Amino acid sequence: MIANASFVARAEAAYLGLAVGDALGATVEFMTPREIARQYGVHREIRGGGWLNLKPGQVTDDTTMALALGRAIIADGGEVKAMSCASAFDAWMRGKPVDIGNTVRRNLISFRRSGNPEAPPSEHDAGNGAAMRVVPVALASLAWNDDEVRAAVRAQSHVTHNNPVSDAACELIVLSVRDFLCGNPLRHVYRRHIAPTIDRFPEFAYRRRRRENPSGWIVDTMQAVLQSLMDADSFEHCLVDVVNRGGDADTTGAIAGMLAGALYGMEAIPQRWLKALDPAVHRACREQARVLVSIAENRHPGANRDSDGGTTSRRPASAAMTSG
């Protein structure tokens, strides 16, 4: 069975990792490493502030879009439907979020006008706005094969970011989180997902130089995240390293947090960060994680482990995920 206590705890850690990484990184978003060092030494506390003047523990669009996506998936019984995702994101934008990316705003406005939940393909839409919110897809897709996962990733991503480089990053994150939740080590995920992604998209190669001050381009984001994930030996080490690079630090923190949360588990997330997180956000992340895992288990109780340690479904591959 998928949903044993340890598995659920890792799922909660992935979701809370997103939120604490977001809250930690938001303080230093758009700062350079030198500016961070001058003001904080090493930034390692959830303290709010930053250019958005947040309250301590407050999160940004990274977490609130993920929660909007999670609600849509739950309402659809565990399916990832493009129209439901687009409607959820549109409702989220109408709620006047604390922050919103330019690509997200532009394509959601287009959705309002056209009713088409899929943005047109664009080489310019390779931002990190689709990747930052994908953790609910990882939790909903625990019993699916890789092709079904990719279809679900695109259903939510293409609402705002219809770009192959963005798709590749989203798929890498979702597939990696799923394998970490099964207890697979980092070396396994590197071999199974990270290295093949870099083979197909060499721009993601992360050993060329240390990625400081990463922009909102998904390539910068993933280089910084992968460097921190591969070199760190703990959840805290990973997140402190990545957010102190500055730049789009709320999003690098959020993506690193969901990956490291799934890898290291709940006990590895510092209690001081969990206590500092906005209580309503803390509660919503945990509740969604439990519900999404429960739905995945109830829909496909026959899921088992494949020969490489990942999850697979006994459904035929033709039973692909709907894209709305």
PDB file of C-alpha atoms in Angstrom:
ATOM      1  CA  MET A   1       0.000   0.000   0.000  1.00  0.00           C
ATOM      2  CA  ILE A   2       1.156   3.526  -0.699  1.00  0.00           C
ATOM      3  CA  ALA A   3      -0.247   5.441   2.226  1.00  0.00           C
ATOM      4  CA  ASN A   4       1.640   4.148   5.267  1.00  0.00           C
ATOM      5  CA  ALA A   5       2.472   6.672   7.993  1.00  0.00           C
ATOM      6  CA  SER A   6       6.035   7.205   6.832  1.00  0.00           C
ATOM      7  CA  PHE A   7       4.932   7.857   3.273  1.00  0.00           C
ATOM      8  CA  VAL A   8       2.278  10.367   4.338  1.00  0.00           C
ATOM      9  CA  ALA A   9       4.810  12.153   6.549  1.00  0.00           C
ATOM     10  CA  ARG A  10       7.173  12.529   3.583  1.00  0.00           C
ATOM     11  CA  ALA A  11       4.313  13.877   1.472  1.00  0.00           C
ATOM     12  CA  GLU A  12       3.568  16.448   4.149  1.00  0.00           C
ATOM     13  CA  ALA A  13       7.265  17.307   4.298  1.00  0.00           C
ATOM     14  CA  ALA A  14       7.362  17.921   0.546  1.00  0.00           C
ATOM     15  CA  TYR A  15       4.424  20.315   0.765  1.00  0.00           C
ATOM     16  CA  LEU A  16       5.678  22.066   3.893  1.00  0.00           C
ATOM     17  CA  GLY A  17       9.156  22.170   2.357  1.00  0.00           C
ATOM     18  CA  LEU A  18       7.690  24.224  -0.472  1.00  0.00           C
ATOM     19  CA  ALA A  19       6.101  26.652   1.982  1.00  0.00           C
ATOM     20  CA  VAL A  20       9.066  27.105   4.318  1.00  0.00           C
ATOM     21  CA  GLY A  21      11.427  27.504   1.355  1.00  0.00           C
ATOM     22  CA  ASP A  22       9.115  30.157  -0.055  1.00  0.00           C
ATOM     23  CA  ALA A  23       8.840  32.006   3.271  1.00  0.00           C
ATOM     24  CA  LEU A  24      12.586  31.792   3.903  1.00  0.00           C
ATOM     25  CA  GLY A  25      13.578  32.907   0.424  1.00  0.00           C
ATOM     26  CA  ALA A  26      11.053  35.725   0.095  1.00  0.00           C
ATOM     27  CA  THR A  27      13.039  37.859   2.541  1.00  0.00           C
ATOM     28  CA  VAL A  28      16.034  37.979   0.215  1.00  0.00           C
ATOM     29  CA  GLU A  29      14.281  37.839  -3.162  1.00  0.00           C
ATOM     30  CA  PHE A  30      15.997  40.099  -5.723  1.00  0.00           C
ATOM     31  CA  MET A  31      18.980  40.687  -3.460  1.00  0.00           C
ATOM     32  CA  THR A  32      22.500  39.708  -4.495  1.00  0.00           C
ATOM     33  CA  PRO A  33      24.594  37.341  -2.383  1.00  0.00           C
ATOM     34  CA  ARG A  34      26.789  40.260  -1.377  1.00  0.00           C
ATOM     35  CA  GLU A  35      23.775  42.302  -0.248  1.00  0.00           C
ATOM     36  CA  ILE A  36      22.446  39.334   1.724  1.00  0.00           C
ATOM     37  CA  ALA A  37      25.805  38.809   3.440  1.00  0.00           C
ATOM     38  CA  ARG A  38      26.079  42.479   4.313  1.00  0.00           C
ATOM     39  CA  GLN A  39      22.585  42.622   5.830  1.00  0.00           C
ATOM     40  CA  TYR A  40      22.197  39.178   7.399  1.00  0.00           C
ATOM     41  CA  GLY A  41      25.556  37.428   7.357  1.00  0.00           C
ATOM     42  CA  VAL A  42      24.021  34.072   6.474  1.00  0.00           C
ATOM     43  CA  HIS A  43      20.258  34.315   6.078  1.00  0.00           C
ATOM     44  CA  ARG A  44      18.792  31.325   7.908  1.00  0.00           C
ATOM     45  CA  GLU A  45      15.656  32.539   9.706  1.00  0.00           C
ATOM     46  CA  ILE A  46      12.070  33.069   8.553  1.00  0.00           C
ATOM     47  CA  ARG A  47      11.733  36.748   9.386  1.00  0.00           C
ATOM     48  CA  GLY A  48       9.485  38.294   6.717  1.00  0.00           C
ATOM     49  CA  GLY A  49      10.293  41.666   5.188  1.00  0.00           C
ATOM     50  CA  GLY A  50      11.900  41.740   1.790  1.00  0.00           C
ATOM     51  CA  TRP A  51      10.668  43.775  -1.151  1.00  0.00           C
ATOM     52  CA  LEU A  52       7.103  42.582  -0.501  1.00  0.00           C
ATOM     53  CA  ASN A  53       7.294  43.643   3.171  1.00  0.00           C
ATOM     54  CA  LEU A  54       5.883  40.299   4.286  1.00  0.00           C
ATOM     55  CA  LYS A  55       4.950  39.297   7.803  1.00  0.00           C
ATOM     56  CA  PRO A  56       7.180  36.617   9.333  1.00  0.00           C
ATOM     57  CA  GLY A  57       5.995  33.266   8.002  1.00  0.00           C
ATOM     58  CA  GLN A  58       3.948  34.756   5.185  1.00  0.00           C
ATOM     59  CA  VAL A  59       4.288  33.032   1.810  1.00  0.00           C
ATOM     60  CA  THR A  60       4.127  34.261  -1.781  1.00  0.00           C
ATOM     61  CA  ASP A  61       2.568  33.109  -5.025  1.00  0.00           C
ATOM     62  CA  ASP A  62       4.704  29.957  -5.061  1.00  0.00           C
ATOM     63  CA  THR A  63       2.756  28.420  -2.201  1.00  0.00           C
ATOM     64  CA  THR A  64      -0.635  30.005  -2.775  1.00  0.00           C
ATOM     65  CA  MET A  65      -0.707  28.873  -6.428  1.00  0.00           C
ATOM     66  CA  ALA A  66       0.210  25.345  -5.336  1.00  0.00           C
ATOM     67  CA  LEU A  67      -2.661  25.368  -2.850  1.00  0.00           C
ATOM     68  CA  ALA A  68      -5.032  26.632  -5.552  1.00  0.00           C
ATOM     69  CA  LEU A  69      -3.859  23.815  -7.832  1.00  0.00           C
ATOM     70  CA  GLY A  70      -4.248  21.267  -5.052  1.00  0.00           C
ATOM     71  CA  ARG A  71      -7.830  22.345  -4.404  1.00  0.00           C
ATOM     72  CA  ALA A  72      -8.659  21.918  -8.091  1.00  0.00           C
ATOM     73  CA  ILE A  73      -7.140  18.434  -8.207  1.00  0.00           C
ATOM     74  CA  ILE A  74      -8.975  17.388  -5.051  1.00  0.00           C
ATOM     75  CA  ALA A  75     -12.283  18.744  -6.390  1.00  0.00           C
ATOM     76  CA  ASP A  76     -11.777  16.631  -9.522  1.00  0.00           C
ATOM     77  CA  GLY A  77     -11.211  13.471  -7.513  1.00  0.00           C
ATOM     78  CA  GLY A  78      -7.479  13.343  -8.125  1.00  0.00           C
ATOM     79  CA  GLU A  79      -7.461  14.182 -11.826  1.00  0.00           C
ATOM     80  CA  VAL A  80      -5.480  17.075 -13.270  1.00  0.00           C
ATOM     81  CA  LYS A  81      -7.769  18.861 -15.720  1.00  0.00           C
ATOM     82  CA  ALA A  82      -6.556  21.893 -17.615  1.00  0.00           C
ATOM     83  CA  MET A  83      -9.849  23.785 -17.394  1.00  0.00           C
ATOM     84  CA  SER A  84     -10.114  23.215 -13.656  1.00  0.00           C
ATOM     85  CA  CYS A  85      -6.513  24.350 -13.169  1.00  0.00           C
ATOM     86  CA  ALA A  86      -7.071  27.472 -15.255  1.00  0.00           C
ATOM     87  CA  SER A  87     -10.261  28.330 -13.372  1.00  0.00           C
ATOM     88  CA  ALA A  88      -8.525  27.814 -10.034  1.00  0.00           C
ATOM     89  CA  PHE A  89      -5.601  30.021 -11.038  1.00  0.00           C
ATOM     90  CA  ASP A  90      -7.989  32.678 -12.355  1.00  0.00           C
ATOM     91  CA  ALA A  91      -9.894  32.677  -9.051  1.00  0.00           C
ATOM     92  CA  TRP A  92      -6.568  32.896  -7.242  1.00  0.00           C
ATOM     93  CA  MET A  93      -5.595  35.973  -9.294  1.00  0.00           C
ATOM     94  CA  ARG A  94      -8.961  37.603  -8.661  1.00  0.00           C
ATOM     95  CA  GLY A  95      -8.219  37.257  -4.954  1.00  0.00           C
ATOM     96  CA  LYS A  96      -5.379  39.799  -5.359  1.00  0.00           C
ATOM     97  CA  PRO A  97      -2.396  37.669  -4.293  1.00  0.00           C
ATOM     98  CA  VAL A  98       0.595  39.317  -2.684  1.00  0.00           C
ATOM     99  CA  ASP A  99       2.652  38.673  -5.812  1.00  0.00           C
ATOM    100  CA  ILE A 100       2.126  37.379  -9.349  1.00  0.00           C
ATOM    101  CA  GLY A 101       4.544  36.723 -12.185  1.00  0.00           C
ATOM    102  CA  ASN A 102       4.203  38.584 -15.481  1.00  0.00           C
ATOM    103  CA  THR A 103       3.805  35.399 -17.561  1.00  0.00           C
ATOM    104  CA  VAL A 104       1.183  34.033 -15.184  1.00  0.00           C
ATOM    105  CA  ARG A 105      -0.774  37.284 -15.262  1.00  0.00           C
ATOM    106  CA  ARG A 106      -0.615  37.638 -19.043  1.00  0.00           C
ATOM    107  CA  ASN A 107      -1.766  34.122 -19.822  1.00  0.00           C
ATOM    108  CA  LEU A 108      -4.503  34.104 -17.196  1.00  0.00           C
ATOM    109  CA  ILE A 109      -5.886  37.319 -18.679  1.00  0.00           C
ATOM    110  CA  SER A 110      -5.818  35.606 -22.066  1.00  0.00           C
ATOM    111  CA  PHE A 111      -7.717  32.667 -20.554  1.00  0.00           C
ATOM    112  CA  ARG A 112     -10.416  35.029 -19.301  1.00  0.00           C
ATOM    113  CA  ARG A 113     -10.861  36.396 -22.785  1.00  0.00           C
ATOM    114  CA  SER A 114     -10.687  33.177 -24.787  1.00  0.00           C
ATOM    115  CA  GLY A 115     -11.840  30.454 -22.404  1.00  0.00           C
ATOM    116  CA  ASN A 116      -8.972  28.334 -23.706  1.00  0.00           C
ATOM    117  CA  PRO A 117      -7.079  26.818 -20.746  1.00  0.00           C
ATOM    118  CA  GLU A 118      -3.912  26.259 -22.777  1.00  0.00           C
ATOM    119  CA  ALA A 119      -1.646  29.214 -23.464  1.00  0.00           C
ATOM    120  CA  PRO A 120      -0.060  29.309 -26.932  1.00  0.00           C
ATOM    121  CA  PRO A 121       3.432  27.808 -27.186  1.00  0.00           C
ATOM    122  CA  SER A 122       6.089  30.443 -26.626  1.00  0.00           C
ATOM    123  CA  GLU A 123       9.854  30.333 -26.509  1.00  0.00           C
ATOM    124  CA  HIS A 124       9.674  33.314 -24.139  1.00  0.00           C
ATOM    125  CA  ASP A 125       7.564  31.554 -21.488  1.00  0.00           C
ATOM    126  CA  ALA A 126      10.386  29.551 -19.916  1.00  0.00           C
ATOM    127  CA  GLY A 127       9.978  31.157 -16.524  1.00  0.00           C
ATOM    128  CA  ASN A 128       9.769  29.208 -13.282  1.00  0.00           C
ATOM    129  CA  GLY A 129       6.118  29.961 -12.503  1.00  0.00           C
ATOM    130  CA  ALA A 130       4.801  26.541 -13.522  1.00  0.00           C
ATOM    131  CA  ALA A 131       7.533  24.587 -11.743  1.00  0.00           C
ATOM    132  CA  MET A 132       7.121  26.323  -8.402  1.00  0.00           C
ATOM    133  CA  ARG A 133       3.589  24.979  -7.890  1.00  0.00           C
ATOM    134  CA  VAL A 134       3.800  21.346  -9.032  1.00  0.00           C
ATOM    135  CA  VAL A 135       3.945  19.484  -5.721  1.00  0.00           C
ATOM    136  CA  PRO A 136       0.192  18.653  -5.749  1.00  0.00           C
ATOM    137  CA  VAL A 137       0.685  16.907  -9.104  1.00  0.00           C
ATOM    138  CA  ALA A 138       3.459  14.787  -7.590  1.00  0.00           C
ATOM    139  CA  LEU A 139       1.188  13.707  -4.743  1.00  0.00           C
ATOM    140  CA  ALA A 140      -1.846  13.067  -6.948  1.00  0.00           C
ATOM    141  CA  SER A 141       0.142  10.987  -9.433  1.00  0.00           C
ATOM    142  CA  LEU A 142       1.728   8.469  -7.095  1.00  0.00           C
ATOM    143  CA  ALA A 143       0.302   5.444  -8.899  1.00  0.00           C
ATOM    144  CA  TRP A 144       0.661   6.663 -12.481  1.00  0.00           C
ATOM    145  CA  ASN A 145       3.226   5.729 -15.066  1.00  0.00           C
ATOM    146  CA  ASP A 146       5.647   8.329 -16.385  1.00  0.00           C
ATOM    147  CA  ASP A 147       3.597   9.122 -19.496  1.00  0.00           C
ATOM    148  CA  GLU A 148       0.540   9.833 -17.376  1.00  0.00           C
ATOM    149  CA  VAL A 149       2.619  12.064 -15.131  1.00  0.00           C
ATOM    150  CA  ARG A 150       3.886  14.052 -18.099  1.00  0.00           C
ATOM    151  CA  ALA A 151       0.333  14.562 -19.363  1.00  0.00           C
ATOM    152  CA  ALA A 152      -0.762  15.824 -15.945  1.00  0.00           C
ATOM    153  CA  VAL A 153       2.249  18.120 -15.674  1.00  0.00           C
ATOM    154  CA  ARG A 154       1.405  19.712 -19.008  1.00  0.00           C
ATOM    155  CA  ALA A 155      -2.267  20.087 -18.112  1.00  0.00           C
ATOM    156  CA  GLN A 156      -1.409  22.445 -15.269  1.00  0.00           C
ATOM    157  CA  SER A 157       1.776  23.971 -16.703  1.00  0.00           C
ATOM    158  CA  HIS A 158       0.411  24.974 -20.103  1.00  0.00           C
ATOM    159  CA  VAL A 159      -2.253  27.149 -18.531  1.00  0.00           C
ATOM    160  CA  THR A 160       0.488  29.727 -18.066  1.00  0.00           C
ATOM    161  CA  HIS A 161       3.796  28.306 -19.372  1.00  0.00           C
ATOM    162  CA  ASN A 162       3.584  26.375 -22.650  1.00  0.00           C
ATOM    163  CA  ASN A 163       7.276  25.852 -23.184  1.00  0.00           C
ATOM    164  CA  PRO A 164       9.339  22.642 -23.543  1.00  0.00           C
ATOM    165  CA  VAL A 165      12.088  23.786 -21.161  1.00  0.00           C
ATOM    166  CA  SER A 166       9.509  24.622 -18.499  1.00  0.00           C
ATOM    167  CA  ASP A 167       7.845  21.257 -19.148  1.00  0.00           C
ATOM    168  CA  ALA A 168      11.142  19.442 -18.667  1.00  0.00           C
ATOM    169  CA  ALA A 169      11.771  21.130 -15.325  1.00  0.00           C
ATOM    170  CA  CYS A 170       8.244  20.428 -14.080  1.00  0.00           C
ATOM    171  CA  GLU A 171       8.515  16.775 -15.074  1.00  0.00           C
ATOM    172  CA  LEU A 172      11.899  16.445 -13.407  1.00  0.00           C
ATOM    173  CA  ILE A 173      10.582  17.894 -10.159  1.00  0.00           C
ATOM    174  CA  VAL A 174       7.418  15.769 -10.089  1.00  0.00           C
ATOM    175  CA  LEU A 175       9.138  12.514 -10.994  1.00  0.00           C
ATOM    176  CA  SER A 176      11.915  13.181  -8.475  1.00  0.00           C
ATOM    177  CA  VAL A 177       9.516  14.001  -5.646  1.00  0.00           C
ATOM    178  CA  ARG A 178       7.591  10.780  -6.318  1.00  0.00           C
ATOM    179  CA  ASP A 179      10.755   8.691  -6.139  1.00  0.00           C
ATOM    180  CA  PHE A 180      11.963  10.430  -2.976  1.00  0.00           C
ATOM    181  CA  LEU A 181       8.596   9.725  -1.352  1.00  0.00           C
ATOM    182  CA  CYS A 182       9.199   6.029  -1.968  1.00  0.00           C
ATOM    183  CA  GLY A 183      12.433   6.279   0.022  1.00  0.00           C
ATOM    184  CA  ASN A 184      14.763   6.232  -2.981  1.00  0.00           C
ATOM    185  CA  PRO A 185      18.139   7.923  -2.376  1.00  0.00           C
ATOM    186  CA  LEU A 186      19.495  10.925  -4.221  1.00  0.00           C
ATOM    187  CA  ARG A 187      21.834   8.812  -6.348  1.00  0.00           C
ATOM    188  CA  HIS A 188      18.850   6.847  -7.647  1.00  0.00           C
ATOM    189  CA  VAL A 189      16.970  10.018  -8.576  1.00  0.00           C
ATOM    190  CA  TYR A 190      20.071  11.430 -10.224  1.00  0.00           C
ATOM    191  CA  ARG A 191      20.467   8.330 -12.367  1.00  0.00           C
ATOM    192  CA  ARG A 192      16.787   7.923 -13.180  1.00  0.00           C
ATOM    193  CA  HIS A 193      15.660  11.523 -13.674  1.00  0.00           C
ATOM    194  CA  ILE A 194      18.305  14.248 -13.302  1.00  0.00           C
ATOM    195  CA  ALA A 195      20.977  12.872 -15.635  1.00  0.00           C
ATOM    196  CA  PRO A 196      18.495  11.909 -18.409  1.00  0.00           C
ATOM    197  CA  THR A 197      16.921  15.371 -18.246  1.00  0.00           C
ATOM    198  CA  ILE A 198      20.325  17.005 -18.633  1.00  0.00           C
ATOM    199  CA  ASP A 199      21.064  14.703 -21.567  1.00  0.00           C
ATOM    200  CA  ARG A 200      17.919  15.959 -23.310  1.00  0.00           C
ATOM    201  CA  PHE A 201      18.263  19.569 -22.158  1.00  0.00           C
ATOM    202  CA  PRO A 202      21.981  20.350 -21.724  1.00  0.00           C
ATOM    203  CA  GLU A 203      21.171  23.872 -20.565  1.00  0.00           C
ATOM    204  CA  PHE A 204      20.217  22.358 -17.194  1.00  0.00           C
ATOM    205  CA  ALA A 205      23.804  21.165 -16.613  1.00  0.00           C
ATOM    206  CA  TYR A 206      24.631  22.552 -13.197  1.00  0.00           C
ATOM    207  CA  ARG A 207      28.357  21.910 -12.724  1.00  0.00           C
ATOM    208  CA  ARG A 208      29.627  24.618 -15.072  1.00  0.00           C
ATOM    209  CA  ARG A 209      29.785  27.285 -12.376  1.00  0.00           C
ATOM    210  CA  ARG A 210      28.016  28.184  -9.164  1.00  0.00           C
ATOM    211  CA  ARG A 211      24.695  29.765 -10.056  1.00  0.00           C
ATOM    212  CA  GLU A 212      24.476  32.971  -8.036  1.00  0.00           C
ATOM    213  CA  ASN A 213      21.654  35.515  -8.207  1.00  0.00           C
ATOM    214  CA  PRO A 214      19.401  33.221 -10.297  1.00  0.00           C
ATOM    215  CA  SER A 215      16.801  34.956 -12.410  1.00  0.00           C
ATOM    216  CA  GLY A 216      13.226  33.822 -12.971  1.00  0.00           C
ATOM    217  CA  TRP A 217      14.365  31.815 -16.018  1.00  0.00           C
ATOM    218  CA  ILE A 218      13.738  28.163 -15.257  1.00  0.00           C
ATOM    219  CA  VAL A 219      17.266  27.204 -16.353  1.00  0.00           C
ATOM    220  CA  ASP A 220      18.852  29.530 -13.779  1.00  0.00           C
ATOM    221  CA  THR A 221      16.407  28.261 -11.173  1.00  0.00           C
ATOM    222  CA  MET A 222      17.070  24.583 -11.789  1.00  0.00           C
ATOM    223  CA  GLN A 223      20.841  25.018 -11.920  1.00  0.00           C
ATOM    224  CA  ALA A 224      20.779  26.678  -8.488  1.00  0.00           C
ATOM    225  CA  VAL A 225      18.350  24.114  -7.048  1.00  0.00           C
ATOM    226  CA  LEU A 226      20.260  21.108  -8.371  1.00  0.00           C
ATOM    227  CA  GLN A 227      23.578  22.468  -7.132  1.00  0.00           C
ATOM    228  CA  SER A 228      22.172  22.902  -3.631  1.00  0.00           C
ATOM    229  CA  LEU A 229      20.304  19.589  -3.617  1.00  0.00           C
ATOM    230  CA  MET A 230      23.259  17.545  -4.849  1.00  0.00           C
ATOM    231  CA  ASP A 231      25.836  19.187  -2.581  1.00  0.00           C
ATOM    232  CA  ALA A 232      23.853  19.467   0.658  1.00  0.00           C
ATOM    233  CA  ASP A 233      23.696  16.838   3.379  1.00  0.00           C
ATOM    234  CA  SER A 234      20.487  18.004   5.074  1.00  0.00           C
ATOM    235  CA  PHE A 235      17.226  19.845   4.435  1.00  0.00           C
ATOM    236  CA  GLU A 236      18.432  22.953   6.238  1.00  0.00           C
ATOM    237  CA  HIS A 237      21.798  22.959   4.473  1.00  0.00           C
ATOM    238  CA  CYS A 238      20.068  22.742   1.089  1.00  0.00           C
ATOM    239  CA  LEU A 239      17.628  25.586   1.711  1.00  0.00           C
ATOM    240  CA  VAL A 240      20.084  27.937   3.398  1.00  0.00           C
ATOM    241  CA  ASP A 241      22.517  27.426   0.544  1.00  0.00           C
ATOM    242  CA  VAL A 242      19.997  28.080  -2.212  1.00  0.00           C
ATOM    243  CA  VAL A 243      18.270  31.155  -0.766  1.00  0.00           C
ATOM    244  CA  ASN A 244      21.575  32.838   0.088  1.00  0.00           C
ATOM    245  CA  ARG A 245      22.283  32.907  -3.636  1.00  0.00           C
ATOM    246  CA  GLY A 246      19.620  35.637  -3.825  1.00  0.00           C
ATOM    247  CA  GLY A 247      17.804  36.399  -7.060  1.00  0.00           C
ATOM    248  CA  ASP A 248      14.434  34.679  -7.330  1.00  0.00           C
ATOM    249  CA  ALA A 249      15.028  33.207  -3.901  1.00  0.00           C
ATOM    250  CA  ASP A 250      11.431  32.500  -2.935  1.00  0.00           C
ATOM    251  CA  THR A 251      11.080  30.191  -5.923  1.00  0.00           C
ATOM    252  CA  THR A 252      14.469  28.498  -5.657  1.00  0.00           C
ATOM    253  CA  GLY A 253      13.663  28.007  -1.975  1.00  0.00           C
ATOM    254  CA  ALA A 254      10.208  26.608  -2.781  1.00  0.00           C
ATOM    255  CA  ILE A 255      11.437  24.110  -5.386  1.00  0.00           C
ATOM    256  CA  ALA A 256      14.441  23.047  -3.325  1.00  0.00           C
ATOM    257  CA  GLY A 257      12.112  22.733  -0.330  1.00  0.00           C
ATOM    258  CA  MET A 258       9.670  20.352  -1.989  1.00  0.00           C
ATOM    259  CA  LEU A 259      12.501  18.165  -3.276  1.00  0.00           C
ATOM    260  CA  ALA A 260      14.491  18.182  -0.036  1.00  0.00           C
ATOM    261  CA  GLY A 261      11.340  17.698   2.029  1.00  0.00           C
ATOM    262  CA  ALA A 262      10.481  14.559   0.084  1.00  0.00           C
ATOM    263  CA  LEU A 263      14.104  13.370   0.305  1.00  0.00           C
ATOM    264  CA  TYR A 264      14.871  14.015   3.980  1.00  0.00           C
ATOM    265  CA  GLY A 265      11.399  13.803   5.536  1.00  0.00           C
ATOM    266  CA  MET A 266       9.502  15.752   8.156  1.00  0.00           C
ATOM    267  CA  GLU A 267      11.987  15.244  10.979  1.00  0.00           C
ATOM    268  CA  ALA A 268      14.636  17.071   8.945  1.00  0.00           C
ATOM    269  CA  ILE A 269      12.673  20.329   8.627  1.00  0.00           C
ATOM    270  CA  PRO A 270      13.819  22.664  11.421  1.00  0.00           C
ATOM    271  CA  GLN A 271      11.118  23.093  14.032  1.00  0.00           C
ATOM    272  CA  ARG A 272      11.821  26.820  14.236  1.00  0.00           C
ATOM    273  CA  TRP A 273      10.845  27.147  10.567  1.00  0.00           C
ATOM    274  CA  LEU A 274       7.664  25.128  10.978  1.00  0.00           C
ATOM    275  CA  LYS A 275       6.681  27.208  14.016  1.00  0.00           C
ATOM    276  CA  ALA A 276       7.400  30.450  12.144  1.00  0.00           C
ATOM    277  CA  LEU A 277       5.269  29.494   9.135  1.00  0.00           C
ATOM    278  CA  ASP A 278       1.832  31.091   8.895  1.00  0.00           C
ATOM    279  CA  PRO A 279      -0.459  28.678  10.803  1.00  0.00           C
ATOM    280  CA  ALA A 280      -3.183  28.679   8.146  1.00  0.00           C
ATOM    281  CA  VAL A 281      -0.643  27.862   5.443  1.00  0.00           C
ATOM    282  CA  HIS A 282       0.947  25.183   7.626  1.00  0.00           C
ATOM    283  CA  ARG A 283      -2.429  23.557   8.182  1.00  0.00           C
ATOM    284  CA  ALA A 284      -3.498  23.799   4.525  1.00  0.00           C
ATOM    285  CA  CYS A 285      -0.281  22.213   3.253  1.00  0.00           C
ATOM    286  CA  ARG A 286      -0.531  19.274   5.634  1.00  0.00           C
ATOM    287  CA  GLU A 287      -4.220  18.724   4.968  1.00  0.00           C
ATOM    288  CA  GLN A 288      -3.815  18.834   1.198  1.00  0.00           C
ATOM    289  CA  ALA A 289      -0.886  16.437   1.337  1.00  0.00           C
ATOM    290  CA  ARG A 290      -2.929  13.908   3.309  1.00  0.00           C
ATOM    291  CA  VAL A 291      -5.987  14.238   1.078  1.00  0.00           C
ATOM    292  CA  LEU A 292      -4.029  13.985  -2.171  1.00  0.00           C
ATOM    293  CA  VAL A 293      -2.198  10.866  -1.010  1.00  0.00           C
ATOM    294  CA  SER A 294      -5.461   9.349   0.210  1.00  0.00           C
ATOM    295  CA  ILE A 295      -7.155  10.018  -3.135  1.00  0.00           C
ATOM    296  CA  ALA A 296      -4.220   8.523  -5.007  1.00  0.00           C
ATOM    297  CA  GLU A 297      -4.361   5.425  -2.836  1.00  0.00           C
ATOM    298  CA  ASN A 298      -8.115   5.017  -3.082  1.00  0.00           C
ATOM    299  CA  ARG A 299      -8.154   5.452  -6.851  1.00  0.00           C
ATOM    300  CA  HIS A 300      -5.327   2.968  -7.472  1.00  0.00           C
ATOM    301  CA  PRO A 301      -4.847   0.628  -4.497  1.00  0.00           C
ATOM    302  CA  GLY A 302      -2.922  -1.847  -6.655  1.00  0.00           C
ATOM    303  CA  ALA A 303       0.073   0.413  -7.135  1.00  0.00           C
ATOM    304  CA  ASN A 304       3.411  -1.273  -6.586  1.00  0.00           C
ATOM    305  CA  ARG A 305       7.100  -0.610  -7.001  1.00  0.00           C
ATOM    306  CA  ASP A 306       8.778  -1.084 -10.348  1.00  0.00           C
ATOM    307  CA  SER A 307      12.190  -2.674 -10.817  1.00  0.00           C
ATOM    308  CA  ASP A 308      13.914   0.689 -10.454  1.00  0.00           C
ATOM    309  CA  GLY A 309      12.141   1.513  -7.228  1.00  0.00           C
ATOM    310  CA  GLY A 310       9.604   3.966  -8.638  1.00  0.00           C
ATOM    311  CA  THR A 311       5.843   3.670  -8.440  1.00  0.00           C
ATOM    312  CA  THR A 312       3.831   2.225 -11.257  1.00  0.00           C
ATOM    313  CA  SER A 313       0.183   1.500 -11.865  1.00  0.00           C
ATOM    314  CA  ARG A 314      -1.483  -1.691 -12.956  1.00  0.00           C
ATOM    315  CA  ARG A 315      -3.609   0.336 -15.339  1.00  0.00           C
ATOM    316  CA  PRO A 316      -2.688   0.138 -19.025  1.00  0.00           C
ATOM    317  CA  ALA A 317      -0.611   3.023 -20.330  1.00  0.00           C
ATOM    318  CA  SER A 318      -3.479   3.957 -22.631  1.00  0.00           C
ATOM    319  CA  ALA A 319      -5.507   5.104 -19.626  1.00  0.00           C
ATOM    320  CA  ALA A 320      -3.837   8.499 -19.929  1.00  0.00           C
ATOM    321  CA  MET A 321      -4.572  11.431 -17.677  1.00  0.00           C
ATOM    322  CA  THR A 322      -7.111  13.884 -19.027  1.00  0.00           C
ATOM    323  CA  SER A 323      -5.899  17.399 -19.789  1.00  0.00           C
ATOM    324  CA  GLY A 324      -9.298  19.049 -19.578  1.00  0.00           C
TER     325      GLY A 324
END
